[in-house]
Amino acid sequence: MRKFALGLMATTMLTGVSAHAQVAEGSRLNTVLERGSLLCSGHNGSFLGFAEVDDQGTWKGVDIDLCRALSAGLFGQSDGHLEIVPISWAQRWPALQSGDIDVVIKVSGWTQSRDTELNLAYSTPYFIGAFQAMSKADLGAESVADLDGGTLCVGAGTSTERATATYLETKDIEAELLTFENGDELRNAYYEGRCDALVEWAPSLAAGRVDAPDGADNHVILPDVIALEAEGIIVPEGDADWLDVQNWMLSSLWFAEMEGITSENIDEFKENPPSETIAKFLGNTPGYGDRLGLDNEWAYNMIKEVGNMAEIYDRNIGSGSPYDLPRGINALYNDGGVFYPFIVD
């Protein structure tokens, strides 16, 4: 009996230690909490479905909602605690390294060079994007090979540009690449006929097709998958505490979706949690926030403000948006996709 009591005491002590994890002194998490606001990457306002600005000057999109979720988790709400910093694709890394932003949430592909040469650390992916090409229907192209001898418009300084160049070389297709930093300039160059095709990832092509000035029916998204890219959140390398927050933020959004917890019904779940796991997840019992150096209700605050991952997807690029892009591979594993939450214990 005494051995059992001592074992239980030791287990309790270990649990207590793990439940109040110390955040490393130099972690960006401490910097953000002490500042009282999160500096999150934006865009020039033209990245449709992910980082765009409406007529009232309000930011919206999948990436913006993830910035809002992160800020709400850190501070209880994003209002007054979040600054969206407009940066170009090429500015992402220097802005993060200099401290002009705290985190890159800008559908950024996980590539080997970025991972090993730029001192960057990636979260688990939150989106899988396929690079494809869209051409004018009257060209009659049925594949990228049919664009041999033509010109392709791509975003400058992006993994799209590198993947396209590799694809053309591999397939022995001769085509010139015209690059643009600004998303509006990129699409307008294509609409104006300066190139034969626009190469982006599928969500952007779907959005661009809907907004085509001459009508969606005059544009065809070619079936070739130039590359698949895993998009993750990026923080400086060597900051495990800050990276943990990103990973568990994403997992929390998937966990809430899997359990049917939404922005509309979360208070009902919190008032009457159906399991001890959900009680811990929503902060009714301690642990889920303590272990990260956050308030135990951080996940509740996130989902109350922005909803679960399905809500974020649907209102920005899915059925509740003008783009109506099927979720497909980006759904949860139990709905035909590849994503899943981590275990809450």
PDB file of C-alpha atoms in Angstrom, residues 41-43 47 85-111 114 118 120 122 155-160 162 181 229 231-232 234:
ATOM      1  CA  SER A  41       2.375  37.929 -42.029  1.00  0.00           C
ATOM      2  CA  GLY A  42      -0.088  39.383 -44.500  1.00  0.00           C
ATOM      3  CA  HIS A  43       0.042  39.953 -48.226  1.00  0.00           C
ATOM      4  CA  PHE A  47      -4.142  36.505 -52.445  1.00  0.00           C
ATOM      5  CA  VAL A  85       1.927  43.072 -41.611  1.00  0.00           C
ATOM      6  CA  PRO A  86       1.737  43.195 -45.436  1.00  0.00           C
ATOM      7  CA  ILE A  87       4.817  41.543 -46.915  1.00  0.00           C
ATOM      8  CA  SER A  88       5.720  40.108 -50.303  1.00  0.00           C
ATOM      9  CA  TRP A  89       6.644  36.476 -50.855  1.00  0.00           C
ATOM     10  CA  ALA A  90      10.352  37.357 -50.970  1.00  0.00           C
ATOM     11  CA  GLN A  91      10.125  39.354 -47.717  1.00  0.00           C
ATOM     12  CA  ARG A  92       8.819  36.428 -45.651  1.00  0.00           C
ATOM     13  CA  TRP A  93      12.136  35.076 -44.423  1.00  0.00           C
ATOM     14  CA  PRO A  94      14.026  38.320 -43.699  1.00  0.00           C
ATOM     15  CA  ALA A  95      10.929  39.753 -41.988  1.00  0.00           C
ATOM     16  CA  LEU A  96      10.738  36.722 -39.699  1.00  0.00           C
ATOM     17  CA  GLN A  97      14.449  36.673 -38.978  1.00  0.00           C
ATOM     18  CA  SER A  98      14.571  40.407 -38.208  1.00  0.00           C
ATOM     19  CA  GLY A  99      11.556  40.317 -35.906  1.00  0.00           C
ATOM     20  CA  ASP A 100       9.354  42.473 -38.148  1.00  0.00           C
ATOM     21  CA  ILE A 101       6.881  39.591 -37.916  1.00  0.00           C
ATOM     22  CA  ASP A 102       6.591  36.823 -35.330  1.00  0.00           C
ATOM     23  CA  VAL A 103       5.365  34.018 -37.563  1.00  0.00           C
ATOM     24  CA  VAL A 104       4.844  33.289 -41.258  1.00  0.00           C
ATOM     25  CA  ILE A 105       1.308  32.085 -41.924  1.00  0.00           C
ATOM     26  CA  LYS A 106       1.309  32.567 -45.676  1.00  0.00           C
ATOM     27  CA  VAL A 107       0.661  29.156 -47.306  1.00  0.00           C
ATOM     28  CA  SER A 108       4.394  28.600 -47.539  1.00  0.00           C
ATOM     29  CA  GLY A 109       5.652  25.361 -49.000  1.00  0.00           C
ATOM     30  CA  TRP A 110       7.955  23.069 -47.058  1.00  0.00           C
ATOM     31  CA  THR A 111      11.050  22.676 -49.241  1.00  0.00           C
ATOM     32  CA  ARG A 114      14.190  26.485 -46.886  1.00  0.00           C
ATOM     33  CA  LEU A 118      17.402  29.500 -44.025  1.00  0.00           C
ATOM     34  CA  LEU A 120      13.477  28.038 -40.534  1.00  0.00           C
ATOM     35  CA  TYR A 122       7.989  24.274 -40.133  1.00  0.00           C
ATOM     36  CA  GLY A 155       4.661  34.340 -58.945  1.00  0.00           C
ATOM     37  CA  ALA A 156       8.201  35.626 -58.397  1.00  0.00           C
ATOM     38  CA  GLY A 157      10.281  34.123 -55.619  1.00  0.00           C
ATOM     39  CA  THR A 158       7.817  31.312 -54.940  1.00  0.00           C
ATOM     40  CA  SER A 159       8.105  27.540 -54.890  1.00  0.00           C
ATOM     41  CA  THR A 160       5.576  27.659 -57.747  1.00  0.00           C
ATOM     42  CA  ARG A 162      10.831  26.604 -59.052  1.00  0.00           C
ATOM     43  CA  GLU A 181       5.480  39.813 -57.230  1.00  0.00           C
ATOM     44  CA  GLU A 229       3.155  21.166 -51.912  1.00  0.00           C
ATOM     45  CA  GLU A 231       2.006  24.283 -46.680  1.00  0.00           C
ATOM     46  CA  GLY A 232       3.016  24.949 -43.090  1.00  0.00           C
ATOM     47  CA  ILE A 234       7.025  28.913 -40.195  1.00  0.00           C
TER      48      ILE A 234
END
